[in-house]
C-alpha atoms as a printed R data frame, in Angstrom:
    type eleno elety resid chain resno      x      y      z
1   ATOM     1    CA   UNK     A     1 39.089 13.202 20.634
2   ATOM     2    CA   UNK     A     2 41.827 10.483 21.688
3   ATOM     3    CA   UNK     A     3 45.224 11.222 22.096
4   ATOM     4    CA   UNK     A     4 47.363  8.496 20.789
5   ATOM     5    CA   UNK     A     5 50.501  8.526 22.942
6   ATOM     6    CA   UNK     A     6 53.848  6.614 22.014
7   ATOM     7    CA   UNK     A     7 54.909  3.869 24.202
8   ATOM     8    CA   UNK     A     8 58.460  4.042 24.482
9   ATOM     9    CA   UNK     A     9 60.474  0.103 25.059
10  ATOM    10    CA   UNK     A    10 61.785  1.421 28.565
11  ATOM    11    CA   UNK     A    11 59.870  3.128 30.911
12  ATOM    12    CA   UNK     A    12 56.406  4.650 31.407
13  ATOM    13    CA   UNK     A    13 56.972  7.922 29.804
14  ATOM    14    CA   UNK     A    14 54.161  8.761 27.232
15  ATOM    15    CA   UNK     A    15 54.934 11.067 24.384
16  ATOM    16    CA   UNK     A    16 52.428 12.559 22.038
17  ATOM    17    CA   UNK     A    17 53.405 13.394 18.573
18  ATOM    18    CA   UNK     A    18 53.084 17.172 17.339
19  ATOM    19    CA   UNK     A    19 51.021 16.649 14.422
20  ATOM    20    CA   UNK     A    20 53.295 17.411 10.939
21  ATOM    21    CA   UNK     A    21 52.800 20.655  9.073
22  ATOM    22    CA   UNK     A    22 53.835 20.291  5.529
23  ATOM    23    CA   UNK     A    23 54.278 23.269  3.141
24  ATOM    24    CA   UNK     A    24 51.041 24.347  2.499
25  ATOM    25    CA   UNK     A    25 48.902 23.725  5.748
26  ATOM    26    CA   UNK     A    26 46.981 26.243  7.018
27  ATOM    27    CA   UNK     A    27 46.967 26.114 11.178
28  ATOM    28    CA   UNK     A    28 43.803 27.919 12.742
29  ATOM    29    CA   UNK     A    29 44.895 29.446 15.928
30  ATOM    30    CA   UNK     A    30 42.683 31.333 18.610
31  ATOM    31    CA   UNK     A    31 45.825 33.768 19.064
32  ATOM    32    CA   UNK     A    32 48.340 35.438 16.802
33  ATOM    33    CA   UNK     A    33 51.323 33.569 17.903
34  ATOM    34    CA   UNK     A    34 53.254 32.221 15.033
35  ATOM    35    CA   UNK     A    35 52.969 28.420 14.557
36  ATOM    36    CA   UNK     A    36 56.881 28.109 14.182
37  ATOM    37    CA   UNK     A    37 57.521 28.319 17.843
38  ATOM    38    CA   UNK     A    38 55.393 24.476 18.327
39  ATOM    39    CA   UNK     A    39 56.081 23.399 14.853
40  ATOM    40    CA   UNK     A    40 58.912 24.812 13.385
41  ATOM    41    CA   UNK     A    41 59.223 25.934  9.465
42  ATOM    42    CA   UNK     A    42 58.189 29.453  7.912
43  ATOM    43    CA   UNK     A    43 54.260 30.453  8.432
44  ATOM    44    CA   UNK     A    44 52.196 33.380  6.952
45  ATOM    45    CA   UNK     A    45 49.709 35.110  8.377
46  ATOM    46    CA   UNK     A    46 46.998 34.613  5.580
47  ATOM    47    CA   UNK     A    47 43.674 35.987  7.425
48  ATOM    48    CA   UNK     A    48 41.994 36.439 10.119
49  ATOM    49    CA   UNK     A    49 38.171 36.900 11.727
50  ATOM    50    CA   UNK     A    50 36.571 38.943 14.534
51  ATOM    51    CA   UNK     A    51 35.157 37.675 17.324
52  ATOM    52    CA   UNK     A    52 31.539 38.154 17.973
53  ATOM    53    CA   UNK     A    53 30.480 41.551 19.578
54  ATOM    54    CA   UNK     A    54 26.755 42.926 19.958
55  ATOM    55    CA   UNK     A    55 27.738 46.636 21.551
56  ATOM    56    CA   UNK     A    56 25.062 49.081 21.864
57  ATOM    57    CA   UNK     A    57 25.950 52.907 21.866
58  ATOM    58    CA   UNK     A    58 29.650 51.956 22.648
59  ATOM    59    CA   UNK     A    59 31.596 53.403 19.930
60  ATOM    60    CA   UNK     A    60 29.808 56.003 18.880
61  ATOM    61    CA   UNK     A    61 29.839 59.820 20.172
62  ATOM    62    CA   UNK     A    62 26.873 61.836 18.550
63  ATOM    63    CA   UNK     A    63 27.288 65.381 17.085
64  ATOM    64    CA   UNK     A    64 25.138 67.968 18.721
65  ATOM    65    CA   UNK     A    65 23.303 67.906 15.511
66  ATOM    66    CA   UNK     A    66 21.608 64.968 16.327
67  ATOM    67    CA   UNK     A    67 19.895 63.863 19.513
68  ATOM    68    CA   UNK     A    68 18.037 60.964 20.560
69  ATOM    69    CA   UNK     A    69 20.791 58.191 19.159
70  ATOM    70    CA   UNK     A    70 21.113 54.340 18.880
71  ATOM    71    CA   UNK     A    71 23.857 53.172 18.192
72  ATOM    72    CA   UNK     A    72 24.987 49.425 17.888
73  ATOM    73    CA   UNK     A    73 27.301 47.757 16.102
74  ATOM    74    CA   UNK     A    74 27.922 44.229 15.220
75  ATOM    75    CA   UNK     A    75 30.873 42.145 14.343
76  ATOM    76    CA   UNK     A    76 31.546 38.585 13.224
77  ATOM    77    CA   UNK     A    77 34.125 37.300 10.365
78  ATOM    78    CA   UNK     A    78 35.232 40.395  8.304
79  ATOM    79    CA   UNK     A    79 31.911 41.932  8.734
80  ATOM    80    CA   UNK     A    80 30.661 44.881 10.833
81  ATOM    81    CA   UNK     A    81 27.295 46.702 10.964
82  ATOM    82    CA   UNK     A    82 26.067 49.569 12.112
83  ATOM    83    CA   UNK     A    83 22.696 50.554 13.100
84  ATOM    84    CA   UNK     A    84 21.991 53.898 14.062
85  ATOM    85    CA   UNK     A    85 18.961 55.833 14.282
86  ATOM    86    CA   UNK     A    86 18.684 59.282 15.855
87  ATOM    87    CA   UNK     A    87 16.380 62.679 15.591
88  ATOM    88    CA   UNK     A    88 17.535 65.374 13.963
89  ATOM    89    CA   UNK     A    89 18.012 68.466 16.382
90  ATOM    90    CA   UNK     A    90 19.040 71.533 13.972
91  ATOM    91    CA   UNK     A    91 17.394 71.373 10.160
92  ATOM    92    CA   UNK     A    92 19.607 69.566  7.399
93  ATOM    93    CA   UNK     A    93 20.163 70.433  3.731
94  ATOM    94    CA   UNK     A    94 22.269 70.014  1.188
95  ATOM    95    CA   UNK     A    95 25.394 70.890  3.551
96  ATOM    96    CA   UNK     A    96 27.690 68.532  5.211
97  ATOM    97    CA   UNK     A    97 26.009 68.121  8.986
98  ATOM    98    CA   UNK     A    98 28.475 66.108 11.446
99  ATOM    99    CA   UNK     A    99 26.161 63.570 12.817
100 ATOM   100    CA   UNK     A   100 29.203 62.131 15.102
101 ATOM   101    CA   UNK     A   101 32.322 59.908 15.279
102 ATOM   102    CA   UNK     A   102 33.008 56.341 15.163
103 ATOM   103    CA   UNK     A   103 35.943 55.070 18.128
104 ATOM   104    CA   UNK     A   104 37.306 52.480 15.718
105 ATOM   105    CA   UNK     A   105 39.373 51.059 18.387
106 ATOM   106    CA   UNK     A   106 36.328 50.199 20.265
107 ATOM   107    CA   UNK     A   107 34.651 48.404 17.336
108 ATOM   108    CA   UNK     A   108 37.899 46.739 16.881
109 ATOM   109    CA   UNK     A   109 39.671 48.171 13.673
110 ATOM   110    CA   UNK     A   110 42.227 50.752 12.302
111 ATOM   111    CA   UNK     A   111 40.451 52.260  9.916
112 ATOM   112    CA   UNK     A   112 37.459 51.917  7.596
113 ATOM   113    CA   UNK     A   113 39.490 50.564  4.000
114 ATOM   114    CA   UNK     A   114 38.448 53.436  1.888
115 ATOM   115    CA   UNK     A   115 36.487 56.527  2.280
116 ATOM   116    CA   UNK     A   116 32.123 55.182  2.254
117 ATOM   117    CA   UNK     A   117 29.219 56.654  0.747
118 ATOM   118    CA   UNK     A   118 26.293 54.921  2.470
119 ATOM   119    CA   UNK     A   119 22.329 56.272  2.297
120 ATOM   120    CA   UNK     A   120 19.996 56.252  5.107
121 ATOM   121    CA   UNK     A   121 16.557 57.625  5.522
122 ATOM   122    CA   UNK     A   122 13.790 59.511  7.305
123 ATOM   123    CA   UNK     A   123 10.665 58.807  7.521
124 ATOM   124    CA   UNK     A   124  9.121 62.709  7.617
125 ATOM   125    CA   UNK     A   125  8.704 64.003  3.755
126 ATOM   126    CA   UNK     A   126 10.391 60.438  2.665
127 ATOM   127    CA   UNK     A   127 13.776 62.199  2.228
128 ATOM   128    CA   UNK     A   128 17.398 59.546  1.495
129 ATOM   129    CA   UNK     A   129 20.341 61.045  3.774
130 ATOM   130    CA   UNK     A   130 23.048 60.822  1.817
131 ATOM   131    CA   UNK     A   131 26.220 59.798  4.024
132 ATOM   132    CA   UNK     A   132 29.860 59.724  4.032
133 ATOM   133    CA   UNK     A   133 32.049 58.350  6.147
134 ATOM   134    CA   UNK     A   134 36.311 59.592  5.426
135 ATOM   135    CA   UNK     A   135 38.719 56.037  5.811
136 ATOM   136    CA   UNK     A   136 40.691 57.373  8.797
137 ATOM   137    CA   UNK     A   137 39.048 60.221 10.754
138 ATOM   138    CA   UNK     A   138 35.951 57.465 11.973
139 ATOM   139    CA   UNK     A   139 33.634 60.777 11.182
140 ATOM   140    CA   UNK     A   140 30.576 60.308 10.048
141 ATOM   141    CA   UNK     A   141 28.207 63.213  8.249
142 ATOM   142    CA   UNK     A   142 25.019 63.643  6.090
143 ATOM   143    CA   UNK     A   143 26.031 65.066  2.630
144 ATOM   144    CA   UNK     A   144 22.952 65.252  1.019
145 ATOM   145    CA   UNK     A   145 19.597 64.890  1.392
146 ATOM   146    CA   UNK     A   146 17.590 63.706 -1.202
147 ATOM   147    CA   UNK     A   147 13.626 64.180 -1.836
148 ATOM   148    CA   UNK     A   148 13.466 67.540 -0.305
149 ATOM   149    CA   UNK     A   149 15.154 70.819  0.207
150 ATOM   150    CA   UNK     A   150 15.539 70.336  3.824
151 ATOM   151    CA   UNK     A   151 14.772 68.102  6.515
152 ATOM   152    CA   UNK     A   152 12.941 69.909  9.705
153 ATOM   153    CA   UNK     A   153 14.755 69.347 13.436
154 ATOM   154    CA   UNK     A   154 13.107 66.935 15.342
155 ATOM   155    CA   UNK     A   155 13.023 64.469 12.322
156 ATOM   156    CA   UNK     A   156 13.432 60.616 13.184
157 ATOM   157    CA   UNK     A   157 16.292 58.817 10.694
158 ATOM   158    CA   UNK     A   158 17.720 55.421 10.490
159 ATOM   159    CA   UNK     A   159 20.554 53.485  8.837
160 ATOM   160    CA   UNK     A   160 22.468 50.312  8.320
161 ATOM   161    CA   UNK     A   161 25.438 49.988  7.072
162 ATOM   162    CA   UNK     A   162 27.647 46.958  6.514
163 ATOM   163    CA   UNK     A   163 31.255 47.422  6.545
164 ATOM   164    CA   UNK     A   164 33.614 44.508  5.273
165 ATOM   165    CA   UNK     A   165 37.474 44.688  5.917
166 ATOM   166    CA   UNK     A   166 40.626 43.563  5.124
167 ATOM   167    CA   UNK     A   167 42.628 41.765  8.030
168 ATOM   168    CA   UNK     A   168 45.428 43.970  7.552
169 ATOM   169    CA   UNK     A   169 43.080 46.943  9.146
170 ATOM   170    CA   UNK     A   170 41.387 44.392 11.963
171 ATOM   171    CA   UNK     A   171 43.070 44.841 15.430
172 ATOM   172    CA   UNK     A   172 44.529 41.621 16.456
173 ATOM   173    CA   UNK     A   173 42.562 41.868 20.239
174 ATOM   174    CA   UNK     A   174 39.195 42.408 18.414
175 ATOM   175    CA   UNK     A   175 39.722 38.636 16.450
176 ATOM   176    CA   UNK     A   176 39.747 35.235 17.673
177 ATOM   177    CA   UNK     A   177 40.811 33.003 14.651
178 ATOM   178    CA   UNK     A   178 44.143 33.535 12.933
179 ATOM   179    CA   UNK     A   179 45.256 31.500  9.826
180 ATOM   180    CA   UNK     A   180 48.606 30.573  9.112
181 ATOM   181    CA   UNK     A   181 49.611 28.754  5.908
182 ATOM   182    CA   UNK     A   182 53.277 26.979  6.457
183 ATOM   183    CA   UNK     A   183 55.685 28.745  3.535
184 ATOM   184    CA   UNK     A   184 58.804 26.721  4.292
């Protein structure tokens, strides 16, 4: 891309324009500095969108209910996913069994935006784990289990679970496009 620079009459001084804003524009940034200290005028923060992460195991401290955990996470837009997979190392039934806790500051967010209900599964005896994940605590525990009575130790489960958020519960160092619409 060209600039275009201005020529003034006298001298050699070139000066390039700041491109005009009217009411309305939206101005992608790659921080969350407010576009009024370049361009002037009122701007609103309207959304913004994570940068990419691939983290494996970072982020995620297991229970001693469980053994044997994977844990990744990844992150792009408004979208994070979690894959975890881990062995069971004490029996689970229909209690609630902490399987561990999610450092949402590490995976870049506040807090989930309401309490989740998610299912995984394992593959002994085909039984569902029914999970639950609370908005703000980041803890995550198997509610349920569905297809048996109980689930034996030493049973390999898995899950994925997609998580989509609002920007207002995205931490501003864990994104890498802002958008500001121009109010005024």
């Amino acid at each position: 891309m060209s600039k275009k620079a201005i020529q003034l009459k006298q001298g050699n001084t070139n000066i390039y324009p700041i491109p005009y804003y009217p009411i309305g524009a939206i101005y992608i940034n790659s921080s969350n500095e407010n576009p009024s200290t370049k361009f002037g005028g009122t701007w609103e923060l309207v959304d913004k969108e994570f940068k990419a992460m691939y983290t494996n195991t970072t982020g995620f401290t297991p229970s001693s209910n469980i053994k044997n955990e994977t844990a990744y996470f990844t992150r792009s837009g408004h979208t994070i996913v979690l894959n975890l997979a881990f062995t069971t190392n004490t029996e689970f039934d229909d209690s609630t069994i902490l399987l561990g806790t999610i450092d949402y500051e590490t995976i870049g967010v506040s807090r989930l935006q309401s309490n989740t209900r998610e299912t995984g599964f394992s593959d002994p005896g085909n039984v569902i784990l029914m999970l639950y994940f609370p908005y703000n605590t980041g803890e995550i525990s198997c509610v349920d289990i569905v297809g048996a009575n109980t689930l034996a130790s030493d049973s390999s489960c898995y899950a994925t679970i997609t998580f989509q958020f609002n920007p207002n519960y995205m931490l501003d160092s864990a994104c890498d496009k802002f958008y500001w619409k121009r109010i005024a």
